[in-house]
Amino acid sequence: MTASADGFYGVGEVTYSSASLDSSYFDNALTTNGATGLSSSDSGGSYQWRLQGGYRFNPNLALEVGYIDFGKADYHADYSVGSAQGSLKAGGVDMAALFLLPLNDSFSVFGKLGVVDATVKSNLQAGAPANSASGDTSVNSVRPLLGLGATYKLTDNVDLRADYDYVIVDE
């Protein structure tokens, strides 16, 4: 996206996140099903990716639609006479309006407002006495997305883009 180029464009991203999952999601399932003396940990760092298509209507407004993969977080717990392994994986469709402010022919900043329709898949495998907590679940959730960023024109057909997105999740 340049300060003067309207029309269709594509966006591809690969990022790394060190965010961890909320261990209480699995901890509660285990303790509710009989685990005592629980000690748990998670490793949420993973690579994430996004592919999007967009259309720039004018120098100040664009619309983007695509798929975003939020990565995977792994979980491990030890408890009296047992242990458990689990994982969470999320991804889904996102759509956002970009409100752009061209600062010159090569550099623009933008704000982003949109939604993410994501599916969160969880898997937990637990040994006795909490083995009834084992299983797979899948939950679909639509959440607001806010973002900001900047683009710099490298060539007539390639821009360098940096952005920060925040998906609002209920606590």
PDB file of C-alpha atoms in Angstrom, residues 2-171:
ATOM      1  CA  THR A   2       1.499   3.287  -1.008  1.00  0.00           C
ATOM      2  CA  ALA A   3       0.201   6.785  -0.546  1.00  0.00           C
ATOM      3  CA  SER A   4      -1.132   6.845  -4.116  1.00  0.00           C
ATOM      4  CA  ALA A   5      -1.938   3.211  -5.066  1.00  0.00           C
ATOM      5  CA  ASP A   6      -5.612   2.239  -4.898  1.00  0.00           C
ATOM      6  CA  GLY A   7      -6.949  -1.236  -5.740  1.00  0.00           C
ATOM      7  CA  PHE A   8      -6.296  -4.840  -4.704  1.00  0.00           C
ATOM      8  CA  TYR A   9      -3.243  -5.962  -2.707  1.00  0.00           C
ATOM      9  CA  GLY A  10      -2.021  -8.950  -0.683  1.00  0.00           C
ATOM     10  CA  VAL A  11      -0.433  -9.213   2.761  1.00  0.00           C
ATOM     11  CA  GLY A  12       1.606 -12.114   4.134  1.00  0.00           C
ATOM     12  CA  GLU A  13       3.048 -12.207   7.655  1.00  0.00           C
ATOM     13  CA  VAL A  14       5.071 -14.599   9.770  1.00  0.00           C
ATOM     14  CA  THR A  15       5.565 -13.629  13.413  1.00  0.00           C
ATOM     15  CA  TYR A  16       6.685 -15.197  16.657  1.00  0.00           C
ATOM     16  CA  SER A  17       4.775 -14.821  19.900  1.00  0.00           C
ATOM     17  CA  SER A  18       6.051 -15.641  23.368  1.00  0.00           C
ATOM     18  CA  ALA A  19       2.581 -15.308  24.906  1.00  0.00           C
ATOM     19  CA  SER A  20       1.559 -18.145  27.180  1.00  0.00           C
ATOM     20  CA  LEU A  21      -1.847 -19.679  27.743  1.00  0.00           C
ATOM     21  CA  ASP A  22      -3.927 -19.262  30.883  1.00  0.00           C
ATOM     22  CA  SER A  23      -2.966 -22.491  32.676  1.00  0.00           C
ATOM     23  CA  SER A  24      -6.077 -22.250  34.861  1.00  0.00           C
ATOM     24  CA  TYR A  25      -8.135 -23.488  31.877  1.00  0.00           C
ATOM     25  CA  PHE A  26      -6.571 -26.955  32.180  1.00  0.00           C
ATOM     26  CA  ASP A  27      -5.783 -26.720  35.930  1.00  0.00           C
ATOM     27  CA  ASN A  28      -9.484 -26.308  36.765  1.00  0.00           C
ATOM     28  CA  ALA A  29     -10.482 -29.274  34.588  1.00  0.00           C
ATOM     29  CA  LEU A  30      -7.926 -31.477  36.362  1.00  0.00           C
ATOM     30  CA  THR A  31      -8.722 -30.412  39.939  1.00  0.00           C
ATOM     31  CA  THR A  32     -12.476 -30.677  39.280  1.00  0.00           C
ATOM     32  CA  ASN A  33     -11.868 -34.277  38.201  1.00  0.00           C
ATOM     33  CA  GLY A  34      -9.806 -35.327  41.221  1.00  0.00           C
ATOM     34  CA  ALA A  35      -6.212 -34.111  40.734  1.00  0.00           C
ATOM     35  CA  THR A  36      -4.567 -32.912  43.951  1.00  0.00           C
ATOM     36  CA  GLY A  37      -1.129 -31.410  44.575  1.00  0.00           C
ATOM     37  CA  LEU A  38      -1.150 -29.930  41.064  1.00  0.00           C
ATOM     38  CA  SER A  39       1.943 -28.287  39.569  1.00  0.00           C
ATOM     39  CA  SER A  40       1.624 -27.062  35.968  1.00  0.00           C
ATOM     40  CA  SER A  41       3.537 -25.171  33.304  1.00  0.00           C
ATOM     41  CA  ASP A  42       3.028 -24.082  29.721  1.00  0.00           C
ATOM     42  CA  SER A  43       5.111 -23.120  26.722  1.00  0.00           C
ATOM     43  CA  GLY A  44       3.152 -20.710  24.597  1.00  0.00           C
ATOM     44  CA  GLY A  45       5.876 -19.435  22.293  1.00  0.00           C
ATOM     45  CA  SER A  46       5.188 -20.330  18.680  1.00  0.00           C
ATOM     46  CA  TYR A  47       5.250 -19.082  15.134  1.00  0.00           C
ATOM     47  CA  GLN A  48       2.083 -17.531  13.757  1.00  0.00           C
ATOM     48  CA  TRP A  49       1.109 -16.573  10.240  1.00  0.00           C
ATOM     49  CA  ARG A  50      -1.469 -14.514   8.370  1.00  0.00           C
ATOM     50  CA  LEU A  51      -2.554 -14.254   4.747  1.00  0.00           C
ATOM     51  CA  GLN A  52      -4.842 -11.424   3.680  1.00  0.00           C
ATOM     52  CA  GLY A  53      -6.271  -9.759   0.652  1.00  0.00           C
ATOM     53  CA  GLY A  54      -7.212  -6.140   0.683  1.00  0.00           C
ATOM     54  CA  TYR A  55      -8.755  -3.423  -1.371  1.00  0.00           C
ATOM     55  CA  ARG A  56      -7.752   0.212  -1.017  1.00  0.00           C
ATOM     56  CA  PHE A  57     -10.681   2.447  -1.934  1.00  0.00           C
ATOM     57  CA  ASN A  58      -8.778   5.749  -1.662  1.00  0.00           C
ATOM     58  CA  PRO A  59      -5.639   7.069   0.075  1.00  0.00           C
ATOM     59  CA  ASN A  60      -7.423   6.967   3.453  1.00  0.00           C
ATOM     60  CA  LEU A  61      -9.537   3.780   3.509  1.00  0.00           C
ATOM     61  CA  ALA A  62      -8.879   0.072   2.882  1.00  0.00           C
ATOM     62  CA  LEU A  63     -10.641  -3.166   3.749  1.00  0.00           C
ATOM     63  CA  GLU A  64      -8.761  -6.426   4.478  1.00  0.00           C
ATOM     64  CA  VAL A  65     -10.010 -10.003   4.813  1.00  0.00           C
ATOM     65  CA  GLY A  66      -7.905 -13.052   5.503  1.00  0.00           C
ATOM     66  CA  TYR A  67      -6.916 -15.975   7.684  1.00  0.00           C
ATOM     67  CA  ILE A  68      -4.824 -15.661  10.833  1.00  0.00           C
ATOM     68  CA  ASP A  69      -3.142 -18.543  12.655  1.00  0.00           C
ATOM     69  CA  PHE A  70      -2.582 -17.692  16.332  1.00  0.00           C
ATOM     70  CA  GLY A  71      -0.183 -20.570  16.916  1.00  0.00           C
ATOM     71  CA  LYS A  72      -0.147 -23.304  19.543  1.00  0.00           C
ATOM     72  CA  ALA A  73       0.500 -23.438  23.283  1.00  0.00           C
ATOM     73  CA  ASP A  74       1.498 -26.637  25.091  1.00  0.00           C
ATOM     74  CA  TYR A  75       0.623 -27.560  28.690  1.00  0.00           C
ATOM     75  CA  HIS A  76       2.084 -30.039  31.188  1.00  0.00           C
ATOM     76  CA  ALA A  77       0.943 -30.879  34.718  1.00  0.00           C
ATOM     77  CA  ASP A  78       2.111 -33.223  37.433  1.00  0.00           C
ATOM     78  CA  TYR A  79      -0.154 -34.120  40.340  1.00  0.00           C
ATOM     79  CA  SER A  80      -0.421 -36.776  43.042  1.00  0.00           C
ATOM     80  CA  VAL A  81      -0.074 -40.141  41.280  1.00  0.00           C
ATOM     81  CA  GLY A  82      -0.528 -38.757  37.770  1.00  0.00           C
ATOM     82  CA  SER A  83       0.308 -36.315  35.014  1.00  0.00           C
ATOM     83  CA  ALA A  84      -1.365 -34.585  32.062  1.00  0.00           C
ATOM     84  CA  GLN A  85      -0.429 -33.125  28.687  1.00  0.00           C
ATOM     85  CA  GLY A  86      -2.496 -30.607  26.779  1.00  0.00           C
ATOM     86  CA  SER A  87      -2.490 -28.067  23.973  1.00  0.00           C
ATOM     87  CA  LEU A  88      -4.462 -25.103  22.666  1.00  0.00           C
ATOM     88  CA  LYS A  89      -4.445 -24.059  19.006  1.00  0.00           C
ATOM     89  CA  ALA A  90      -6.362 -21.135  17.519  1.00  0.00           C
ATOM     90  CA  GLY A  91      -6.963 -19.581  14.126  1.00  0.00           C
ATOM     91  CA  GLY A  92      -9.686 -18.025  12.061  1.00  0.00           C
ATOM     92  CA  VAL A  93     -10.945 -15.439   9.637  1.00  0.00           C
ATOM     93  CA  ASP A  94     -10.352 -11.755  10.264  1.00  0.00           C
ATOM     94  CA  MET A  95     -11.807  -8.674   8.595  1.00  0.00           C
ATOM     95  CA  ALA A  96     -10.745  -5.105   9.267  1.00  0.00           C
ATOM     96  CA  ALA A  97     -11.095  -1.582   7.996  1.00  0.00           C
ATOM     97  CA  LEU A  98      -7.842   0.376   7.781  1.00  0.00           C
ATOM     98  CA  PHE A  99      -7.920   4.126   8.230  1.00  0.00           C
ATOM     99  CA  LEU A 100      -4.760   5.425   6.553  1.00  0.00           C
ATOM    100  CA  LEU A 101      -2.876   8.671   6.848  1.00  0.00           C
ATOM    101  CA  PRO A 102      -0.281   9.129   4.056  1.00  0.00           C
ATOM    102  CA  LEU A 103       2.599  11.240   5.376  1.00  0.00           C
ATOM    103  CA  ASN A 104       4.400  11.411   2.008  1.00  0.00           C
ATOM    104  CA  ASP A 105       4.662   9.381  -1.225  1.00  0.00           C
ATOM    105  CA  SER A 106       6.541   6.560   0.560  1.00  0.00           C
ATOM    106  CA  PHE A 107       5.256   6.433   4.128  1.00  0.00           C
ATOM    107  CA  SER A 108       1.781   5.923   5.635  1.00  0.00           C
ATOM    108  CA  VAL A 109       0.468   5.200   9.117  1.00  0.00           C
ATOM    109  CA  PHE A 110      -2.837   3.481   9.838  1.00  0.00           C
ATOM    110  CA  GLY A 111      -5.333   2.466  12.480  1.00  0.00           C
ATOM    111  CA  LYS A 112      -7.290  -0.760  12.185  1.00  0.00           C
ATOM    112  CA  LEU A 113     -10.742  -1.766  13.439  1.00  0.00           C
ATOM    113  CA  GLY A 114     -12.253  -5.181  12.786  1.00  0.00           C
ATOM    114  CA  VAL A 115     -13.325  -8.609  14.020  1.00  0.00           C
ATOM    115  CA  VAL A 116     -11.813 -12.089  14.264  1.00  0.00           C
ATOM    116  CA  ASP A 117     -13.964 -15.216  13.973  1.00  0.00           C
ATOM    117  CA  ALA A 118     -11.633 -17.773  15.554  1.00  0.00           C
ATOM    118  CA  THR A 119     -11.807 -21.441  16.459  1.00  0.00           C
ATOM    119  CA  VAL A 120      -9.923 -22.526  19.575  1.00  0.00           C
ATOM    120  CA  LYS A 121      -9.148 -26.244  19.752  1.00  0.00           C
ATOM    121  CA  SER A 122      -8.001 -27.822  22.994  1.00  0.00           C
ATOM    122  CA  ASN A 123      -6.720 -31.284  23.772  1.00  0.00           C
ATOM    123  CA  LEU A 124      -6.068 -32.697  27.241  1.00  0.00           C
ATOM    124  CA  GLN A 125      -4.806 -36.193  28.064  1.00  0.00           C
ATOM    125  CA  ALA A 126      -4.776 -36.917  31.788  1.00  0.00           C
ATOM    126  CA  GLY A 127      -3.908 -39.974  33.824  1.00  0.00           C
ATOM    127  CA  ALA A 128      -5.766 -41.281  36.891  1.00  0.00           C
ATOM    128  CA  PRO A 129      -7.346 -40.027  39.042  1.00  0.00           C
ATOM    129  CA  ALA A 130      -8.246 -37.088  36.729  1.00  0.00           C
ATOM    130  CA  ASN A 131      -8.527 -39.121  33.518  1.00  0.00           C
ATOM    131  CA  SER A 132     -12.181 -38.082  33.032  1.00  0.00           C
ATOM    132  CA  ALA A 133     -10.856 -34.554  32.265  1.00  0.00           C
ATOM    133  CA  SER A 134      -9.286 -35.953  29.072  1.00  0.00           C
ATOM    134  CA  GLY A 135     -10.735 -34.999  25.722  1.00  0.00           C
ATOM    135  CA  ASP A 136     -10.868 -32.660  22.762  1.00  0.00           C
ATOM    136  CA  THR A 137     -12.987 -29.513  22.540  1.00  0.00           C
ATOM    137  CA  SER A 138     -13.495 -26.867  19.909  1.00  0.00           C
ATOM    138  CA  VAL A 139     -14.988 -23.437  20.612  1.00  0.00           C
ATOM    139  CA  ASN A 140     -15.822 -20.754  18.061  1.00  0.00           C
ATOM    140  CA  SER A 141     -15.572 -17.129  19.175  1.00  0.00           C
ATOM    141  CA  VAL A 142     -16.029 -13.757  17.456  1.00  0.00           C
ATOM    142  CA  ARG A 143     -13.896 -11.003  19.014  1.00  0.00           C
ATOM    143  CA  PRO A 144     -13.094  -7.350  18.250  1.00  0.00           C
ATOM    144  CA  LEU A 145      -9.690  -6.519  16.740  1.00  0.00           C
ATOM    145  CA  LEU A 146      -7.852  -3.204  17.137  1.00  0.00           C
ATOM    146  CA  GLY A 147      -4.546  -2.344  15.515  1.00  0.00           C
ATOM    147  CA  LEU A 148      -2.120   0.265  14.326  1.00  0.00           C
ATOM    148  CA  GLY A 149       0.807   0.271  11.972  1.00  0.00           C
ATOM    149  CA  ALA A 150       2.854   1.844   9.227  1.00  0.00           C
ATOM    150  CA  THR A 151       3.890   1.047   5.660  1.00  0.00           C
ATOM    151  CA  TYR A 152       6.979   2.114   3.767  1.00  0.00           C
ATOM    152  CA  LYS A 153       7.199   1.850  -0.027  1.00  0.00           C
ATOM    153  CA  LEU A 154      10.292  -0.180  -1.005  1.00  0.00           C
ATOM    154  CA  THR A 155       9.493  -0.442  -4.736  1.00  0.00           C
ATOM    155  CA  ASP A 156       6.471   0.263  -6.942  1.00  0.00           C
ATOM    156  CA  ASN A 157       5.088  -3.206  -6.095  1.00  0.00           C
ATOM    157  CA  VAL A 158       6.481  -3.980  -2.623  1.00  0.00           C
ATOM    158  CA  ASP A 159       5.855  -2.271   0.695  1.00  0.00           C
ATOM    159  CA  LEU A 160       7.369  -3.021   4.085  1.00  0.00           C
ATOM    160  CA  ARG A 161       4.654  -3.123   6.727  1.00  0.00           C
ATOM    161  CA  ALA A 162       4.818  -3.157  10.511  1.00  0.00           C
ATOM    162  CA  ASP A 163       1.673  -3.500  12.539  1.00  0.00           C
ATOM    163  CA  TYR A 164       0.419  -4.360  15.997  1.00  0.00           C
ATOM    164  CA  ASP A 165      -2.942  -6.061  16.425  1.00  0.00           C
ATOM    165  CA  TYR A 166      -4.808  -6.682  19.651  1.00  0.00           C
ATOM    166  CA  VAL A 167      -7.697  -9.140  19.816  1.00  0.00           C
ATOM    167  CA  ILE A 168      -9.980  -8.324  22.753  1.00  0.00           C
ATOM    168  CA  VAL A 169     -10.613 -11.491  24.787  1.00  0.00           C
ATOM    169  CA  ASP A 170     -12.992 -11.727  27.750  1.00  0.00           C
ATOM    170  CA  GLU A 171     -11.220 -12.466  30.999  1.00  0.00           C
TER     171      GLU A 171
END
